[in-house]
Coordinates of C-alpha atoms and ligand atoms in Angstrom, one line a residue:
M17 CA -2.7 14.9 -23.3
I18 CA -1.4 11.9 -25.3
N19 CA -0.1 9.0 -23.2
T20 CA 3.3 7.9 -24.2
V21 CA 4.5 4.4 -23.4
K22 CA 8.2 3.6 -23.8
I23 CA 10.2 0.4 -24.1
E24 CA 13.3 2.4 -23.4
E25 CA 14.0 6.2 -23.5
S26 CA 13.8 6.5 -27.3
I27 CA 11.7 3.5 -28.2
H28 CA 8.0 4.3 -28.1
F29 CA 5.0 2.1 -28.2
L30 CA 2.5 3.4 -30.8
G31 CA -0.2 0.7 -30.5
V32 CA -3.9 1.3 -30.8
N33 CA -6.8 -0.8 -29.5
D34 CA -9.7 -2.1 -31.6
R35 CA -12.8 -2.9 -29.5
E36 CA -15.3 -2.2 -32.4
T37 CA -14.5 -4.9 -34.9
H38 CA -16.6 -8.0 -34.4
L39 CA -14.5 -10.4 -36.4
F40 CA -10.7 -10.4 -37.0
E41 CA -10.1 -11.2 -40.7
N42 CA -13.9 -11.1 -40.8
L43 CA -13.8 -14.6 -39.3
W44 CA -12.6 -14.8 -35.7
P45 CA -14.7 -13.2 -32.9
L46 CA -13.0 -10.4 -31.0
D47 CA -15.0 -10.5 -27.8
K48 CA -12.0 -9.1 -25.9
G49 CA -10.8 -6.8 -28.7
V50 CA -7.4 -6.7 -30.3
S51 CA -4.5 -4.3 -30.4
Y52 CA -2.5 -3.3 -33.4
N53 CA 1.0 -2.6 -32.2
S54 CA 3.5 -0.3 -33.8
Y55 CA 6.7 1.3 -32.5
L56 CA 8.8 4.4 -33.1
I57 CA 12.5 4.7 -32.6
H58 CA 13.5 8.4 -32.0
D59 CA 17.2 8.6 -33.0
E60 CA 19.3 10.7 -35.4
K61 CA 17.1 9.0 -37.9
I62 CA 13.5 8.3 -36.9
A63 CA 12.0 4.9 -37.7
V64 CA 8.4 3.6 -37.4
I65 CA 8.0 -0.1 -37.2
D66 CA 4.7 -1.4 -38.7
T67 CA 1.5 0.6 -38.9
V68 CA -2.1 -0.1 -37.9
K69 CA -5.5 -1.0 -39.5
S70 CA -6.8 1.8 -41.7
T71 CA -9.7 2.5 -39.3
K72 CA -7.2 3.6 -36.7
M73 CA -4.9 5.7 -38.9
D74 CA -5.9 9.1 -37.5
A75 CA -5.1 8.2 -33.9
F76 CA -1.9 6.6 -35.1
I77 CA -0.7 9.6 -37.1
E78 CA -1.6 11.8 -34.1
K79 CA 0.5 9.6 -31.8
I80 CA 3.6 9.9 -34.1
G81 CA 3.2 13.7 -34.2
G82 CA 2.8 13.8 -30.4
I83 CA 6.3 12.2 -30.1
I84 CA 8.4 13.8 -32.9
G85 CA 6.6 17.1 -33.4
D86 CA 7.6 18.7 -36.7
K87 CA 10.4 16.2 -37.4
P88 CA 10.0 13.8 -40.3
V89 CA 9.9 10.1 -40.2
D90 CA 12.9 8.8 -42.1
Y91 CA 12.1 5.0 -42.3
L92 CA 8.9 3.0 -42.1
I93 CA 9.8 -0.7 -41.5
I94 CA 7.2 -3.1 -42.7
N95 CA 7.5 -6.5 -41.0
H96 CA 4.2 -7.7 -42.3
M97 CA 1.9 -6.6 -45.1
E98 CA -1.5 -7.9 -43.9
P99 CA -3.8 -4.8 -43.9
D100 CA -4.3 -4.8 -40.1
H101 CA -0.7 -3.6 -40.0
S102 CA -0.2 -2.0 -43.4
G103 CA -3.5 -0.1 -43.4
A104 CA -1.9 3.2 -42.5
I105 CA 1.1 3.1 -44.8
K106 CA -0.5 5.6 -47.2
A107 CA -1.3 7.9 -44.4
V108 CA 2.3 7.9 -43.2
R109 CA 3.5 8.6 -46.7
E110 CA 1.0 11.5 -47.1
K111 CA 2.2 13.0 -43.8
Y112 CA 5.9 12.3 -44.4
P113 CA 6.4 12.3 -48.2
N114 CA 10.1 11.5 -48.0
V115 CA 9.8 8.5 -45.8
K116 CA 11.6 5.4 -47.1
I117 CA 9.7 2.2 -46.8
V118 CA 11.9 -0.7 -45.6
G119 CA 11.0 -4.2 -46.6
N120 CA 12.1 -7.3 -48.5
K121 CA 11.4 -8.2 -52.1
K122 CA 8.1 -9.8 -51.3
T123 CA 7.0 -6.8 -49.2
F124 CA 7.2 -4.6 -52.2
E125 CA 5.1 -7.0 -54.3
F126 CA 2.3 -6.7 -51.8
L127 CA 2.9 -2.9 -51.4
E128 CA 2.2 -2.4 -55.1
D129 CA -0.7 -4.9 -55.3
F130 CA -2.5 -3.5 -52.2
Y131 CA -1.7 0.2 -52.4
G132 CA -0.1 0.9 -55.7
I133 CA 3.1 2.2 -54.0
M134 CA 6.1 1.7 -56.2
D135 CA 8.7 4.2 -55.0
H136 CA 10.7 5.2 -51.9
H137 CA 11.5 1.6 -51.4
Y138 CA 14.5 0.6 -49.2
M139 CA 15.0 -3.1 -49.9
I140 CA 16.7 -5.2 -47.3
D141 CA 17.8 -8.8 -47.4
D142 CA 18.2 -11.4 -44.6
G143 CA 20.8 -10.2 -42.0
D144 CA 21.1 -6.6 -43.4
V145 CA 21.6 -3.8 -40.8
L146 CA 20.1 -0.3 -40.9
D147 CA 21.9 2.4 -38.8
L148 CA 19.7 5.0 -37.1
G149 CA 22.5 6.6 -35.0
K150 CA 22.6 5.0 -31.6
H151 CA 20.3 2.2 -32.6
Q152 CA 20.9 -0.4 -35.3
L153 CA 18.2 -2.5 -36.8
K154 CA 19.0 -6.0 -38.0
F155 CA 16.5 -7.8 -40.2
Y156 CA 15.6 -11.5 -40.2
L157 CA 13.4 -12.9 -42.9
T158 CA 10.9 -15.3 -41.4
P159 CA 8.7 -16.3 -44.4
M160 CA 5.2 -17.8 -43.8
V161 CA 4.9 -16.7 -40.2
H162 CA 2.3 -16.4 -41.5
W163 CA 2.6 -14.6 -44.9
P164 CA 5.4 -15.0 -47.5
E165 CA 6.9 -11.5 -46.7
T166 CA 6.9 -11.8 -42.9
M167 CA 10.2 -10.7 -41.3
M168 CA 11.4 -9.6 -37.9
T169 CA 13.5 -6.6 -36.9
Y170 CA 16.0 -6.7 -34.0
E171 CA 17.2 -3.5 -32.3
T172 CA 20.6 -4.2 -31.1
T173 CA 20.9 -1.6 -28.2
S174 CA 17.7 -2.4 -26.3
K175 CA 17.8 -6.0 -27.6
T176 CA 14.2 -5.7 -28.7
L177 CA 12.8 -8.1 -31.2
F178 CA 10.0 -6.5 -33.3
S179 CA 8.5 -9.8 -34.3
G180 CA 5.4 -9.0 -36.3
D181 CA 2.5 -11.4 -35.8
A182 CA 4.8 -14.0 -34.2
F183 CA 4.4 -14.0 -30.4
G184 CA 1.2 -12.0 -30.8
G185 CA -2.3 -12.6 -29.5
F186 CA -5.9 -11.4 -29.3
G187 CA -7.1 -9.1 -26.5
A188 CA -7.1 -5.3 -26.4
L189 CA -4.5 -3.8 -24.1
D190 CA -6.7 -2.4 -21.4
G191 CA -4.2 0.0 -19.8
G192 CA -1.4 -2.5 -19.3
V193 CA 1.0 -2.9 -22.2
F194 CA 3.8 -4.9 -20.8
D195 CA 3.8 -8.5 -19.5
D196 CA 4.5 -7.3 -16.0
E197 CA 1.6 -4.9 -16.1
V198 CA -1.2 -7.3 -17.0
N199 CA -2.8 -10.5 -15.8
L200 CA -1.2 -13.1 -18.1
E201 CA -3.9 -15.7 -17.4
F202 CA -6.4 -13.5 -19.3
Y203 CA -4.0 -13.0 -22.2
T204 CA -2.6 -16.6 -22.4
D205 CA -6.0 -17.9 -23.5
E206 CA -6.4 -15.2 -26.1
I207 CA -2.8 -15.6 -27.3
R208 CA -3.3 -19.4 -27.8
R209 CA -6.6 -18.7 -29.6
Y210 CA -4.7 -16.3 -31.9
Y211 CA -1.9 -18.7 -32.4
S212 CA -4.1 -21.7 -33.2
N213 CA -6.3 -19.9 -35.6
I214 CA -4.0 -17.5 -37.4
V215 CA -0.5 -18.9 -37.2
G216 CA -1.0 -22.6 -36.2
K217 CA -1.1 -24.0 -39.7
Y218 CA 2.5 -22.8 -40.2
G219 CA 4.1 -24.5 -37.2
A220 CA 7.0 -25.8 -39.2
M221 CA 7.8 -22.3 -40.3
V222 CA 7.5 -21.0 -36.8
Q223 CA 10.1 -23.6 -35.8
K224 CA 12.3 -22.5 -38.7
A225 CA 12.1 -18.9 -37.5
L226 CA 12.8 -19.9 -33.9
K227 CA 15.9 -21.8 -35.1
K228 CA 17.1 -18.9 -37.2
L229 CA 16.9 -16.6 -34.1
K230 CA 18.7 -19.2 -32.0
D231 CA 21.4 -19.8 -34.5
A232 CA 21.9 -16.0 -34.9
G233 CA 22.7 -16.0 -31.2
I234 CA 20.8 -12.8 -30.5
D235 CA 20.0 -11.8 -26.9
I236 CA 16.3 -11.1 -26.8
Q237 CA 15.4 -8.9 -23.9
V238 CA 12.1 -7.6 -25.2
V239 CA 9.6 -9.2 -27.6
A240 CA 7.5 -6.6 -29.2
P241 CA 4.8 -8.2 -31.4
T242 CA 2.1 -6.5 -33.5
H243 CA -0.7 -7.8 -31.3
G244 CA -1.0 -8.2 -27.6
P245 CA 1.3 -7.5 -24.7
V246 CA 5.0 -6.5 -25.1
W247 CA 7.2 -8.9 -23.2
R248 CA 10.0 -7.1 -21.3
S249 CA 10.1 -9.0 -18.0
N250 CA 9.8 -12.6 -19.2
P251 CA 10.3 -12.7 -23.0
S252 CA 11.1 -16.4 -22.9
C253 CA 7.6 -17.1 -21.6
I254 CA 6.0 -16.1 -25.0
I255 CA 8.9 -17.7 -27.0
N256 CA 8.4 -20.9 -25.1
Y257 CA 4.6 -20.9 -25.7
Y258 CA 5.1 -20.4 -29.5
D259 CA 7.8 -23.1 -29.4
K260 CA 5.5 -25.6 -27.6
W261 CA 2.4 -24.9 -29.7
S262 CA 4.3 -25.0 -33.0
K263 CA 5.7 -28.5 -32.0
A264 CA 2.1 -29.6 -31.2
E265 CA 3.0 -30.3 -27.6
T266 CA 0.1 -30.8 -25.2
E267 CA -1.2 -30.8 -21.7
E268 CA -3.2 -33.6 -20.1
G269 CA -6.9 -33.1 -20.8
V270 CA -9.7 -33.9 -23.2
V271 CA -11.9 -31.7 -25.4
I272 CA -15.3 -33.2 -26.3
V273 CA -17.1 -31.5 -29.2
Y274 CA -20.5 -32.6 -30.3
G275 CA -23.3 -31.6 -32.7
S276 CA -26.7 -32.6 -31.3
M277 CA -30.2 -31.6 -32.5
Y278 CA -32.3 -33.1 -29.7
G279 CA -29.9 -34.0 -27.0
N280 CA -29.2 -37.7 -27.7
T281 CA -25.6 -37.2 -28.9
Q282 CA -25.1 -34.7 -26.1
K283 CA -26.0 -37.4 -23.6
M284 CA -23.1 -39.5 -24.9
A285 CA -20.8 -36.5 -24.6
D286 CA -21.7 -36.0 -20.9
F287 CA -21.4 -39.7 -20.2
I288 CA -17.9 -39.9 -21.7
A289 CA -16.9 -36.7 -19.7
R290 CA -18.2 -38.2 -16.4
K291 CA -16.3 -41.5 -17.0
L292 CA -13.1 -39.5 -17.8
S293 CA -13.6 -37.6 -14.6
E294 CA -14.0 -40.8 -12.6
K295 CA -10.7 -42.0 -14.0
G296 CA -9.0 -38.9 -12.7
I297 CA -8.9 -36.6 -15.7
K298 CA -9.4 -33.0 -14.5
N299 CA -9.1 -30.9 -17.6
I300 CA -12.3 -31.8 -19.5
R301 CA -14.0 -29.3 -21.8
I302 CA -17.3 -30.1 -23.5
Y303 CA -18.4 -27.9 -26.4
D304 CA -21.7 -27.8 -28.3
A305 CA -20.4 -26.9 -31.8
S306 CA -23.6 -25.1 -32.6
K307 CA -23.0 -22.6 -29.8
T308 CA -19.3 -22.1 -29.4
H309 CA -17.3 -20.5 -32.2
V310 CA -14.8 -22.9 -33.7
S311 CA -11.9 -20.6 -32.8
Y312 CA -12.4 -21.3 -29.1
I313 CA -12.7 -25.0 -29.7
I314 CA -9.6 -25.2 -31.8
S315 CA -7.7 -23.2 -29.1
D316 CA -8.5 -25.9 -26.5
I317 CA -7.8 -28.7 -29.0
W318 CA -4.4 -27.1 -29.4
R319 CA -3.9 -27.2 -25.7
F320 CA -5.0 -30.7 -24.8
K321 CA -4.0 -34.2 -26.0
G322 CA -7.4 -35.9 -26.0
V323 CA -10.1 -35.1 -28.5
V324 CA -13.5 -36.8 -28.7
L325 CA -15.8 -35.8 -31.5
G326 CA -19.5 -36.6 -31.7
S327 CA -22.2 -36.0 -34.2
C328 CA -25.8 -36.8 -35.0
A329 CA -26.7 -37.5 -38.6
Y330 CA -28.1 -34.6 -40.5
N331 CA -29.6 -35.0 -44.0
T332 CA -27.5 -38.2 -44.4
G333 CA -24.3 -36.5 -43.4
L334 CA -22.4 -34.8 -40.6
F335 CA -24.1 -32.2 -38.5
P336 CA -23.2 -28.9 -40.2
A337 CA -21.7 -27.2 -37.1
M338 CA -19.3 -30.2 -36.8
E339 CA -18.2 -29.7 -40.4
A340 CA -16.7 -26.4 -39.4
V341 CA -14.8 -28.1 -36.6
I342 CA -13.3 -30.9 -38.7
H343 CA -12.5 -28.6 -41.5
K344 CA -10.6 -26.3 -39.2
I345 CA -8.7 -29.2 -37.7
E346 CA -7.7 -30.6 -41.1
N347 CA -6.8 -27.2 -42.4
S348 CA -4.5 -26.4 -39.4
Q349 CA -2.7 -29.7 -40.0
L350 CA -2.5 -30.3 -36.2
K351 CA -0.7 -33.5 -35.2
N352 CA -0.2 -35.8 -32.2
R353 CA -3.7 -36.2 -30.6
Y354 CA -5.8 -39.0 -29.3
L355 CA -9.2 -39.3 -31.0
G356 CA -12.5 -40.9 -30.0
I357 CA -15.7 -40.8 -32.1
F358 CA -19.3 -41.2 -31.1
G359 CA -22.8 -40.1 -32.3
T360 CA -26.2 -41.1 -33.4
A361 CA -28.0 -42.1 -36.5
S362 CA -31.8 -41.9 -37.0
W363 CA -33.6 -42.5 -40.4
S364 CA -30.1 -42.3 -41.9
G365 CA -26.5 -42.4 -40.8
G366 CA -23.8 -40.1 -42.0
G367 CA -22.5 -38.3 -38.9
V368 CA -20.3 -41.0 -37.4
S369 CA -19.2 -42.4 -40.8
T370 CA -18.0 -38.9 -41.8
L371 CA -16.1 -38.6 -38.6
N372 CA -14.5 -42.0 -39.3
Q373 CA -13.4 -40.7 -42.7
F374 CA -11.9 -37.7 -41.0
A375 CA -10.1 -40.0 -38.6
E376 CA -8.5 -41.8 -41.5
K377 CA -7.3 -38.6 -43.1
I378 CA -6.0 -36.9 -39.9
K379 CA -4.1 -40.0 -38.7
W380 CA -4.4 -39.2 -35.0
Q381 CA -4.2 -42.2 -32.6
K382 CA -7.7 -43.6 -32.6
I383 CA -9.1 -44.5 -29.2
G384 CA -11.6 -47.4 -28.8
E385 CA -14.2 -48.2 -31.4
S386 CA -16.4 -45.5 -32.9
V387 CA -19.9 -45.6 -31.3
E388 CA -23.1 -45.0 -33.2
A389 CA -26.4 -45.3 -31.4
K390 CA -29.7 -45.6 -33.3
S391 CA -31.7 -42.5 -32.4
S392 CA -30.8 -42.6 -28.7
P393 CA -27.9 -44.3 -26.8
K394 CA -28.7 -47.6 -25.0
E395 CA -26.8 -49.8 -22.6
K396 CA -24.5 -51.2 -25.4
E397 CA -23.6 -47.7 -26.7
F398 CA -22.9 -46.4 -23.2
E399 CA -20.6 -49.3 -22.6
M400 CA -18.7 -48.4 -25.8
C401 CA -18.5 -44.8 -24.7
Q402 CA -17.1 -46.0 -21.4
Q403 CA -14.4 -47.9 -23.3
I404 CA -13.4 -44.7 -25.1
A405 CA -13.2 -42.9 -21.8
D406 CA -11.3 -45.6 -20.1
E407 CA -8.7 -46.0 -22.9
M408 CA -8.3 -42.3 -23.3
A409 CA -7.8 -41.8 -19.5
Q410 CA -5.3 -44.7 -19.3
L411 CA -3.2 -43.3 -22.1
L412 CA -3.2 -39.8 -20.6
I413 CA -2.4 -41.0 -17.1
H414 CA 0.4 -43.1 -18.5
E415 CA 2.0 -40.0 -19.9
R416 CA 2.2 -38.3 -16.5
V417 CA 5.8 -37.6 -15.5
Ligands
FEO6 FE1 -1.9 -9.2 -37.6 FE2 -1.2 -11.3 -40.2 O1 -1.8 -9.7 -39.4

């Protein structure tokens, strides 16, 4: 028996879970899995919205058949061409040869380049409407959230926004599909990790898309993204999260990330954390960059206002695990953070000086003087670490409302 999950009587959830893949985009750990969400509208005309990764195409095609039997799919709407969603387009075409593929000009460029598909196109432009019978689909082009062709599809009867990757997150859907069926605490962390690593660089474009939806005046009762829970009880919750994260808004707290070979730089990290705690800061996260994947570190940096980075020197430069951290921060163009810097030198420097160069480029508000201890921290360096902690805590506490 195939489980069917419905948003409303004729709108079906076709999502599949992936708990096998280790790395999303072959980069980001999927410890808690991921879902590839797709949807089917069963009307006079039948429309499928987005597909799934190719490894899941059999289960996906089976789900479609379980709902519509021998009827054909009339339209396949493609909100996003990244292969975790476009991977079953060919399978849909093979099963339903007359299906029209609905997308914008850029969609069809990718469709040809990835899959060599050059026919049965149904090209739409911003604001166009497709009539399925009782349901109408209205299309909103939202480029660079997070690819050039990305768009959203709004169903006017159920007031459902099929949003593509926007409003999505990591985490397989373990039974619960809707926001009111799951523990949102579990998903919020995974949604922020998804946002910060996959979409975060395009915050300005997320803001543009949110403005477009607002200006259009559409009433969004359900947010149905391509990953993670479907938001039917509190859609504004996920919209507000994306709004806040794309504006680089923060919570009170400090993320301390360090690279340390023999524990001397780590000592400084622990010292700064304790001093922050003594000053009343409760959200303090310390990460050893060698151990924790950068995607988790970035997710917390996206959340909290304070960042303190530390490194020992390694072969006259920055400790390699810290290179991944600063590269990811720079690449995501995150703004509006406080930054403290510490570390150690031994037979050469290079760790702290590279972090100082990073500080000049990133233009976050620098806190205290950078501290560099020779081989191991002594009284003087601990005092400087305390200054970073004191100044950071003072600024954060000052911002309390
Ligand atoms: Fe979920 Fe950008 O693909």
